[in-house]
Coordinates of N, CA and C in Angstrom, one line a residue:
M2 N 21.1 -14.2 27.9 CA 22.6 -15.4 27.8 C 22.2 -13.2 26.3
S3 N 23.6 -13.0 26.0 CA 23.4 -11.8 25.4 C 23.4 -12.0 24.1
A4 N 22.3 -11.0 23.3 CA 21.6 -11.0 22.2 C 23.3 -10.3 21.1
E5 N 24.1 -9.4 22.3 CA 25.4 -8.8 20.4 C 26.2 -10.4 20.6
P6 N 27.2 -10.1 19.5 CA 27.7 -11.1 18.8 C 29.6 -11.0 19.9
R7 N 29.6 -12.0 20.2 CA 31.5 -12.6 20.9 C 32.4 -11.3 19.7
I8 N 33.0 -11.2 20.2 CA 34.5 -10.3 20.1 C 35.3 -10.0 20.9
N9 N 36.8 -10.2 19.6 CA 38.5 -10.4 20.0 C 38.1 -11.2 20.7
D10 N 38.5 -11.1 22.4 CA 39.2 -12.1 23.2 C 38.0 -12.6 23.8
R11 N 36.5 -12.4 23.4 CA 35.5 -13.3 24.0 C 34.7 -14.6 22.9
I12 N 36.0 -14.3 22.3 CA 36.1 -15.5 21.6 C 36.9 -17.1 20.6
R13 N 35.9 -18.0 21.6 CA 36.9 -18.7 22.1 C 37.1 -19.8 21.4
V14 N 37.2 -20.7 20.5 CA 36.7 -21.0 18.8 C 39.1 -21.6 19.0
P15 N 39.1 -22.7 18.0 CA 40.5 -23.2 17.8 C 40.5 -21.8 16.3
E16 N 39.6 -22.0 15.2 CA 40.0 -22.1 14.2 C 38.6 -20.6 14.0
V17 N 38.5 -20.3 12.8 CA 37.4 -18.9 12.4 C 37.9 -19.1 10.7
R18 N 36.5 -19.2 9.8 CA 36.2 -18.5 8.9 C 36.3 -17.4 8.7
L19 N 36.7 -16.6 8.0 CA 38.1 -14.7 7.7 C 37.6 -14.1 7.1
V20 N 36.4 -12.9 6.9 CA 35.8 -12.5 6.2 C 36.5 -11.0 5.9
G21 N 37.5 -10.6 5.4 CA 38.1 -9.4 5.8 C 36.9 -7.0 5.6
P22 N 38.2 -6.8 5.9 CA 37.0 -5.9 5.7 C 36.1 -5.2 5.1
S23 N 36.7 -5.7 3.9 CA 36.0 -5.7 2.3 C 35.0 -6.8 2.0
G24 N 35.1 -7.4 3.5 CA 33.9 -8.6 2.5 C 35.2 -9.4 1.9
E25 N 35.5 -9.3 1.7 CA 37.0 -10.5 1.4 C 36.9 -11.8 1.7
Q26 N 36.9 -12.6 1.1 CA 36.8 -14.2 1.9 C 38.2 -14.6 1.5
V27 N 38.3 -14.6 3.5 CA 40.2 -14.9 3.7 C 40.8 -16.6 3.8
G28 N 39.0 -17.1 3.8 CA 38.8 -18.7 4.6 C 39.3 -18.8 6.1
I29 N 39.5 -20.4 6.4 CA 39.2 -20.8 7.8 C 41.3 -20.5 7.8
V30 N 40.9 -19.6 9.2 CA 43.0 -19.7 9.9 C 42.2 -20.0 11.6
P31 N 43.9 -19.5 12.2 CA 43.7 -20.1 13.6 C 43.2 -18.5 14.4
L32 N 42.7 -18.4 15.9 CA 42.0 -18.1 15.4 C 43.0 -16.5 16.2
A33 N 44.1 -17.2 16.8 CA 45.4 -16.9 16.8 C 45.6 -15.5 16.0
K34 N 45.8 -16.3 14.3 CA 46.6 -14.9 13.1 C 44.9 -14.3 12.6
A35 N 43.8 -14.8 13.2 CA 42.7 -12.9 12.4 C 42.4 -12.1 13.7
L36 N 42.8 -12.6 15.7 CA 42.9 -11.6 15.3 C 44.6 -10.7 15.7
E37 N 45.5 -10.9 15.2 CA 46.5 -10.2 15.0 C 46.1 -9.8 13.4
L38 N 45.8 -10.5 12.7 CA 45.5 -9.6 12.1 C 44.2 -8.7 11.6
A39 N 43.7 -8.8 12.8 CA 42.5 -7.4 13.8 C 43.4 -6.1 14.0
Q40 N 44.3 -7.1 14.6 CA 45.5 -5.4 15.8 C 45.6 -4.5 14.3
E41 N 46.4 -5.6 13.7 CA 46.7 -5.3 11.9 C 45.8 -4.0 11.4
Y42 N 45.0 -4.5 11.3 CA 43.8 -3.3 10.5 C 43.2 -2.3 11.5
D43 N 44.1 -2.8 12.5 CA 43.1 -1.4 13.5 C 41.2 -1.6 14.3
L44 N 40.7 -3.3 13.9 CA 39.1 -3.4 13.2 C 40.0 -3.8 15.1
D45 N 38.1 -5.3 14.9 CA 37.6 -5.3 16.3 C 37.8 -7.2 14.5
L46 N 37.5 -8.3 15.9 CA 37.2 -9.9 14.9 C 36.2 -9.7 15.6
V47 N 34.6 -9.6 14.8 CA 33.3 -10.3 15.7 C 33.1 -11.4 14.9
E48 N 32.4 -11.8 15.5 CA 31.6 -13.5 15.6 C 30.2 -12.9 14.7
V49 N 30.4 -13.1 13.5 CA 29.1 -13.2 12.8 C 27.8 -13.9 12.5
A50 N 28.9 -16.0 12.9 CA 27.8 -17.1 12.0 C 28.5 -17.3 13.3
A51 N 28.0 -17.8 14.4 CA 28.5 -18.9 15.7 C 27.8 -20.1 15.4
T52 N 26.9 -20.6 14.9 CA 27.1 -22.1 14.8 C 27.2 -22.6 13.3
A53 N 28.2 -21.4 12.7 CA 28.5 -22.1 11.8 C 29.7 -23.2 11.7
R54 N 30.3 -24.5 11.1 CA 31.7 -25.0 12.0 C 32.8 -24.7 10.4
P55 N 33.6 -24.0 11.1 CA 34.3 -23.3 12.1 C 33.1 -21.8 12.2
P56 N 32.7 -21.2 13.1 CA 33.1 -19.8 13.3 C 32.8 -18.9 12.3
V57 N 31.9 -18.3 11.3 CA 32.5 -17.3 10.4 C 33.1 -15.8 11.7
C58 N 34.2 -15.4 11.0 CA 33.7 -13.8 12.2 C 35.0 -12.6 11.3
K59 N 34.7 -11.0 11.3 CA 34.9 -10.8 10.0 C 35.2 -9.4 10.7
L60 N 36.2 -8.6 10.4 CA 37.3 -8.0 10.3 C 35.8 -6.2 10.0
M61 N 36.0 -6.3 11.0 CA 34.7 -5.0 11.1 C 35.3 -3.1 12.2
D62 N 35.1 -2.2 12.4 CA 34.9 -1.7 13.0 C 33.3 -1.3 13.7
Y63 N 34.3 -2.5 14.6 CA 32.3 -2.7 16.4 C 31.8 -2.3 16.4
G64 N 32.4 0.1 17.0 CA 31.5 0.2 17.8 C 31.0 1.2 16.6
K65 N 31.4 2.0 14.9 CA 31.3 2.6 14.1 C 29.6 0.9 13.5
F66 N 30.1 0.3 13.8 CA 28.7 -1.0 12.6 C 27.7 -0.5 13.7
K67 N 27.8 -0.8 15.3 CA 26.2 -1.0 16.0 C 26.0 1.3 16.5
Y68 N 27.0 1.6 15.7 CA 26.0 3.2 16.0 C 25.8 3.0 14.5
E69 N 25.8 2.2 13.7 CA 24.8 2.5 12.1 C 23.5 1.7 12.6
S70 N 23.6 0.9 13.2 CA 22.3 -0.1 12.8 C 21.4 0.0 14.2
A71 N 22.3 1.5 14.5 CA 20.9 1.8 16.0 C 20.2 2.9 15.2
M72 N 21.1 3.8 13.9 CA 20.5 4.9 13.6 C 19.0 3.7 12.4
K73 N 19.7 2.9 11.2 CA 19.3 1.8 10.5 C 17.8 1.9 11.4
A74 N 17.3 1.1 13.0 CA 16.8 0.7 13.2 C 15.8 1.9 13.9
R75 N 16.5 3.2 14.6 CA 15.9 4.9 14.8 C 15.2 4.6 13.6
E76 N 15.6 4.7 12.4 CA 15.0 5.5 11.1 C 13.4 4.4 10.8
A77 N 13.1 2.7 11.0 CA 13.2 2.4 10.5 C 11.1 2.8 11.3
R78 N 12.3 2.7 12.5 CA 10.6 3.0 14.1 C 9.8 3.9 13.5
K79 N 10.8 5.2 12.9 CA 9.6 6.1 12.8 C 9.9 6.2 11.6
N80 N 10.2 6.0 10.7 CA 8.8 5.8 9.3 C 7.5 3.9 9.7
Q81 N 8.1 3.2 10.6 CA 6.7 2.8 10.3 C 5.3 3.4 10.4
A82 N 4.7 1.9 9.6 CA 3.0 2.7 9.5 C 2.0 1.8 10.3
H83 N 1.6 2.9 11.2 CA 0.8 2.3 11.8 C -0.9 1.7 11.1
T84 N -1.7 1.1 10.8 CA -2.3 1.8 10.5 C -4.0 2.1 11.1
V85 N -4.1 2.5 11.3 CA -5.6 3.7 12.5 C -6.9 2.8 11.9
I86 N -7.6 2.3 12.9 CA -9.2 3.1 12.3 C -9.8 4.6 12.2
K87 N -10.8 4.6 12.0 CA -11.3 6.0 12.8 C -12.4 5.3 12.2
E88 N -13.5 6.5 13.6 CA -14.8 6.5 13.0 C -15.4 7.5 12.8
M89 N -16.8 7.2 11.8 CA -17.4 8.7 11.7 C -19.0 7.8 11.3
K90 N -19.9 9.0 12.2 CA -20.9 8.2 12.9 C -22.3 8.9 11.6
L91 N -23.2 8.8 11.3 CA -23.9 9.9 10.6 C -25.7 9.1 11.1
R92 N -26.1 10.3 10.6 CA -28.1 9.7 11.3 C -29.2 9.0 9.5
P93 N -29.9 8.6 9.9 CA -29.9 8.1 7.6 C -30.0 9.3 7.3
K94 N -31.0 10.0 8.5 CA -31.8 11.5 7.2 C -30.6 12.0 7.9
I95 N -30.0 12.2 7.5 CA -28.6 13.4 7.5 C -29.2 14.2 6.7
D96 N -28.5 15.5 7.2 CA -28.8 16.9 5.8 C -27.6 16.8 5.5
P97 N -28.4 17.6 4.1 CA -27.3 17.9 2.9 C -25.5 18.6 3.6
H98 N -26.0 19.4 4.3 CA -24.5 20.3 4.2 C -24.1 19.4 5.5
D99 N -24.9 18.3 6.6 CA -23.4 17.5 7.7 C -22.5 16.4 6.8
Y100 N -23.7 15.9 6.0 CA -23.6 15.4 5.0 C -22.4 15.5 4.4
D101 N -22.1 16.4 3.8 CA -20.6 17.0 3.0 C -19.6 16.6 4.5
T102 N -20.4 17.4 5.5 CA -18.9 17.9 6.9 C -18.1 16.8 7.0
K103 N -20.1 15.2 7.3 CA -18.6 14.3 7.6 C -18.2 13.1 6.6
K104 N -18.2 14.0 5.0 CA -18.1 13.2 3.4 C -16.3 14.3 3.6
G105 N -16.5 15.4 4.1 CA -15.0 15.6 3.8 C -13.9 15.1 5.2
H106 N -14.1 14.6 6.1 CA -13.6 14.0 7.3 C -13.4 12.2 6.9
V107 N -14.3 11.9 6.1 CA -13.3 10.5 5.6 C -12.8 10.1 4.5
V108 N -12.7 11.4 3.4 CA -11.7 12.1 2.1 C -10.4 12.1 2.9
R109 N -10.9 12.8 4.4 CA -9.2 13.1 5.4 C -8.5 12.0 5.7
F110 N -9.3 11.1 6.5 CA -9.1 10.1 7.1 C -8.1 9.0 5.6
L111 N -9.0 8.8 4.6 CA -8.0 8.2 3.7 C -7.3 8.6 3.1
K112 N -7.0 9.6 2.3 CA -6.2 10.3 2.3 C -4.8 10.5 3.4
Q113 N -5.3 9.8 4.1 CA -3.8 9.6 5.9 C -3.0 8.5 5.0
G114 N -4.3 7.6 4.4 CA -4.1 5.8 4.5 C -4.4 5.3 6.1
D115 N -4.9 6.0 6.2 CA -5.9 5.2 7.4 C -8.0 4.9 7.1
K116 N -7.9 3.5 7.8 CA -9.4 2.7 7.9 C -10.3 3.6 7.9
V117 N -11.6 3.5 7.6 CA -12.3 4.2 7.8 C -13.8 3.3 8.7
K118 N -13.9 3.6 9.8 CA -15.9 2.5 9.9 C -16.6 3.7 10.1
I119 N -17.3 3.3 9.3 CA -19.1 4.3 9.1 C -20.1 3.6 9.8
T120 N -20.5 4.1 10.7 CA -21.8 3.7 11.5 C -22.9 4.6 11.3
I121 N -24.1 4.4 10.5 CA -24.8 5.2 10.5 C -25.9 4.2 12.4
M122 N -26.8 5.3 12.9 CA -27.1 5.1 14.0 C -28.3 5.3 13.8
F123 N -29.6 4.2 13.8 CA -30.6 4.2 13.8 C -31.5 4.1 14.8
R124 N -32.8 5.5 14.9 CA -33.6 5.7 16.0 C -35.0 5.3 15.9
G125 N -35.9 4.7 16.8 CA -37.4 4.9 17.6 C -37.8 3.8 15.8
R126 N -38.7 4.9 15.5 CA -39.4 3.9 13.6 C -38.1 3.6 12.8
E127 N -37.2 4.4 12.5 CA -35.6 4.0 12.0 C -35.7 2.9 12.0
Q128 N -35.7 2.3 12.7 CA -35.4 1.2 13.0 C -35.4 0.0 11.9
S129 N -37.0 0.7 11.7 CA -37.9 -0.5 10.6 C -37.2 0.0 9.4
R130 N -36.1 0.7 9.2 CA -36.2 1.3 6.9 C -34.3 1.1 6.9
P131 N -34.0 0.0 7.3 CA -32.4 -0.3 7.0 C -32.2 0.2 5.5
E132 N -32.7 0.7 5.4 CA -32.7 0.3 3.3 C -32.1 2.0 3.0
L133 N -32.0 2.5 4.0 CA -31.5 4.2 4.2 C -30.4 4.2 5.1
G134 N -30.4 3.6 5.8 CA -28.5 2.8 5.5 C -28.3 2.0 5.0
F135 N -28.6 1.9 4.3 CA -27.8 1.2 3.4 C -27.7 1.8 2.0
R136 N -28.6 2.7 1.6 CA -28.0 3.5 0.4 C -27.5 4.8 0.6
L137 N -27.4 5.2 2.1 CA -26.4 6.7 2.7 C -24.6 5.8 2.7
L138 N -24.8 4.6 3.2 CA -23.4 3.7 3.3 C -23.4 4.2 1.1
Q139 N -23.9 3.6 0.7 CA -23.3 2.7 -0.8 C -23.8 4.5 -1.6
R140 N -24.0 5.3 -0.9 CA -23.0 6.9 -1.6 C -22.8 7.7 -0.9
L141 N -22.1 7.0 0.3 CA -20.3 7.8 0.5 C -19.9 6.5 0.2
A142 N -20.0 5.4 -0.4 CA -18.8 5.4 -1.0 C -18.2 5.4 -2.2
S143 N -19.3 5.5 -2.9 CA -19.4 6.0 -5.1 C -18.5 7.2 -4.3
D144 N -19.3 8.6 -3.8 CA -17.9 9.3 -3.3 C -17.0 9.3 -3.3
V145 N -16.4 8.4 -2.6 CA -15.4 8.3 -2.3 C -14.2 7.5 -3.0
E146 N -15.1 6.6 -4.0 CA -14.9 5.7 -4.3 C -13.1 6.4 -4.7
D147 N -12.5 7.5 -5.1 CA -10.8 7.3 -5.8 C -10.2 7.5 -4.5
L148 N -10.6 7.3 -3.8 CA -9.8 7.3 -2.6 C -9.8 5.2 -1.7
G149 N -10.6 5.0 -1.7 CA -10.8 4.2 -0.5 C -11.9 3.0 -1.5
F150 N -11.5 1.6 -0.5 CA -12.6 1.0 -1.3 C -13.1 -0.1 -0.3
I151 N -14.6 -0.7 -0.4 CA -14.9 -1.0 0.6 C -14.1 -2.0 0.6
E152 N -14.5 -2.5 1.8 CA -13.3 -3.6 2.7 C -14.1 -4.6 3.9
S153 N -15.0 -3.9 4.3 CA -16.5 -5.0 4.9 C -17.7 -4.0 4.8
N154 N -18.6 -4.7 3.8 CA -18.8 -4.9 3.2 C -20.9 -4.4 4.5
P155 N -21.6 -3.6 4.3 CA -22.8 -2.8 5.0 C -23.0 -4.1 5.8
K156 N -23.2 -3.8 7.2 CA -23.5 -5.0 8.2 C -24.3 -4.6 9.2
Q157 N -26.1 -4.8 10.1 CA -26.9 -4.6 10.9 C -25.7 -5.0 12.0
D158 N -25.9 -4.0 13.1 CA -25.6 -4.2 14.2 C -26.3 -3.6 15.1
G159 N -27.5 -4.7 15.8 CA -28.1 -3.9 16.9 C -29.3 -2.2 16.4
R160 N -28.8 -1.6 16.4 CA -29.1 -0.2 16.3 C -28.4 -0.2 15.5
N161 N -27.8 -0.4 14.4 CA -26.9 0.5 13.9 C -26.1 -0.6 12.7
M162 N -25.8 0.5 11.8 CA -25.4 -0.9 10.4 C -23.4 -0.5 10.2
I163 N -23.2 -1.0 10.0 CA -21.4 -0.6 10.0 C -20.9 -1.4 8.7
M164 N -20.3 -0.2 8.0 CA -19.3 -0.1 7.1 C -18.3 -0.1 6.8
V165 N -16.9 -0.5 6.7 CA -15.3 0.1 6.4 C -15.1 0.0 5.8
L166 N -13.9 1.2 4.8 CA -14.1 2.1 3.9 C -11.9 1.7 4.9
G167 N -11.3 0.9 3.1 CA -9.7 1.0 3.6 C -9.4 2.0 2.2
P168 N -8.5 2.0 2.3 CA -8.0 2.7 2.1 C -7.0 2.6 0.3
H169 N -6.5 2.5 -0.7 CA -5.7 2.3 -1.8 C -4.7 2.6 -1.1
K170 N -4.3 4.0 -1.1 CA -3.1 4.1 -0.7 C -2.2 3.5 1.1
K171 N -1.2 2.9 1.1 CA -0.9 2.4 2.1 C -0.4 3.2 2.6
K172 N -0.3 3.7 4.1 CA 0.3 4.2 5.0 C 1.1 4.4 5.4
T173 N 2.1 4.2 4.4 CA 3.8 4.7 4.0 C 4.0 5.7 2.8
E174 N 2.8 5.6 1.9 CA 3.4 5.8 1.3 C 2.1 7.6 1.2
A175 N 0.6 7.5 1.8 CA 0.3 8.4 2.2 C 1.0 8.8 2.9
M176 N 1.9 8.7 4.3 CA 3.6 9.4 5.0 C 4.3 10.2 4.0
A177 N 4.4 9.6 3.4 CA 5.5 9.8 2.0 C 4.9 11.7 1.1
E178 N 3.8 11.6 1.1 CA 3.9 12.1 0.3 C 3.4 13.2 0.9
A179 N 2.9 13.1 2.4 CA 2.6 14.3 2.9 C 3.6 15.4 3.4
R180 N 4.7 14.3 3.6 CA 6.3 15.3 3.7 C 6.7 15.8 2.5
E181 N 6.3 15.3 1.2 CA 6.9 15.8 0.2 C 6.3 17.2 0.3
A182 N 4.9 16.9 0.6 CA 3.5 18.0 0.1 C 5.0 19.5 0.6
Q183 N 4.7 18.9 2.7 CA 5.5 19.4 3.4 C 6.5 20.6 2.6
A184 N 7.4 19.1 1.9 CA 8.9 20.1 2.0 C 8.2 20.7 0.4
A185 N 7.9 20.9 -0.3 CA 7.4 21.6 -1.3 C 6.2 23.5 -0.3
R186 N 5.9 23.6 0.5 CA 5.1 24.2 0.9 C 6.3 25.3 1.2
K187 N 6.9 24.2 2.4 CA 8.4 25.0 2.5 C 9.5 26.0 1.6
A188 N 9.9 25.2 0.5 CA 10.5 25.7 -0.2 C 10.2 26.8 -0.7
E189 N 8.5 26.8 -1.7 CA 8.4 28.1 -1.4 C 7.8 29.1 -0.7
R190 N 7.4 28.8 0.7 CA 7.5 30.1 1.5 C 8.3 30.5 1.7
Q191 N 10.4 30.1 1.0 CA 11.1 30.4 1.5 C 11.8 31.2 -0.3
G192 N 10.8 30.8 -1.9 CA 11.1 31.5 -2.5 C 10.4 32.8 -2.3
T193 N 9.0 32.8 -1.7 CA 8.6 33.8 -1.6 C 9.6 34.7 -0.6
T194 N 10.0 34.3 0.2 CA 11.1 35.6 1.8 C 12.2 35.3 0.6
D195 N 12.8 35.3 0.2 CA 14.1 35.5 -0.7 C 14.2 36.3 -2.4
A196 N 12.8 36.3 -2.2 CA 12.1 37.7 -4.4 C 11.8 39.2 -3.5
P197 N 13.1 39.9 -4.6 CA 12.8 41.2 -3.7 C 11.6 41.8 -3.8
S198 N 11.1 42.9 -3.2 CA 10.4 43.3 -3.2 C 9.9 44.6 -4.1
E199 N 8.8 44.7 -4.1 CA 8.3 45.6 -5.4 C 9.2 46.7 -5.0
G200 N 8.5 46.9 -3.8 CA 9.7 48.5 -3.2 C 11.0 49.3 -3.6
D201 N 12.4 47.5 -2.9 CA 13.2 47.3 -3.9 C 13.6 47.8 -5.1
T202 N 13.0 46.8 -5.7 CA 13.3 46.9 -7.4 C 12.3 49.0 -7.7
A203 N 11.6 49.5 -7.8 CA 11.7 50.7 -8.0 C 13.4 51.4 -7.4
A204 N 13.3 51.6 -6.7 CA 14.6 52.0 -5.2 C 15.5 51.9 -6.4
A205 N 16.4 51.2 -7.0 CA 17.3 50.7 -7.8 C 18.4 51.5 -8.5
P206 N 16.8 52.1 -9.5 CA 16.7 53.5 -11.2 C 16.5 55.4 -10.2
A207 N 16.5 54.4 -9.2 CA 16.4 56.4 -8.3 C 18.0 56.5 -8.0
E208 N 17.9 55.2 -7.8 CA 20.1 55.5 -7.2 C 21.1 55.4 -7.9
A209 N 20.5 55.2 -9.0 CA 21.4 55.1 -10.8 C 21.1 56.8 -11.0
V210 N 19.6 57.5 -10.6 CA 19.8 58.9 -11.6 C 20.2 59.7 -10.2
E211 N 20.4 59.2 -9.7 CA 21.2 60.4 -8.2 C 22.3 60.7 -8.5
A212 N 22.6 59.3 -9.2 CA 24.9 60.1 -9.6 C 24.9 60.5 -10.0
P213 N 25.7 61.0 -9.5 CA 26.2 62.9 -10.6 C 27.1 62.2 -11.4
A214 N 26.6 62.8 -13.2 CA 27.5 62.1 -14.3 C 28.9 62.6 -13.7
E215 N 30.3 62.8 -14.6 CA 31.6 63.4 -14.8 C 31.7 63.7 -15.9
T216 N 32.1 64.9 -16.1 CA 31.5 66.1 -17.3 C 33.5 66.0 -17.1
P217 N 33.7 66.1 -19.1 CA 34.9 65.8 -19.6 C 35.7 67.5 -18.9
S218 N 36.7 67.1 -18.7 CA 38.0 68.3 -18.1 C 37.4 68.8 -20.1
E219 N 37.8 69.9 -19.8 CA 38.9 70.7 -20.1 C 39.9 71.0 -20.9
A220 N 40.5 71.4 -22.4 CA 41.5 71.1 -23.0 C 42.7 72.3 -22.3

């Protein structure tokens, strides 16, 4: 069955509850009268509630309505946020430089509104020291607590220890902020391009000096 509503002569009922072009309630009228009004307004008669008794129909420009609905759906899909789980792997005895690098990635992911799965990988004798991994995870969570929170507490999973961080900001908020920042940078670049250069400002007085002054004529 078609998902589209019935319009105009495809409507097969003796009478309809009619809604006018501006949303005003016209009332229950014969179908022939409703079609006559549609022609008079140069609009379509569209069945908007087929299960009502009698069915509800509205006078509208159906082509325009379909176009606007498609554009709204497209915009909604464009702005739809998909939460992504990123993964970051660390060793329990990671050196400070590598830790800062990994933390930077976690910060970036959380700012983007994504979740981050942190995995501590134990090897050999490190497996007998799970507290090292636990302390490292707690340290990382503390370092990024302004951006994210512990969504899943540290837990042992075979040779690994896993923790999941969730962002404070929703994905949609992060996307909106990113778009605003991009627009601000673009405006700033345009402002810099439009501003007169130092050479241009210096040239203006020189031209004024070069222009000869008029001498008054002798009487």
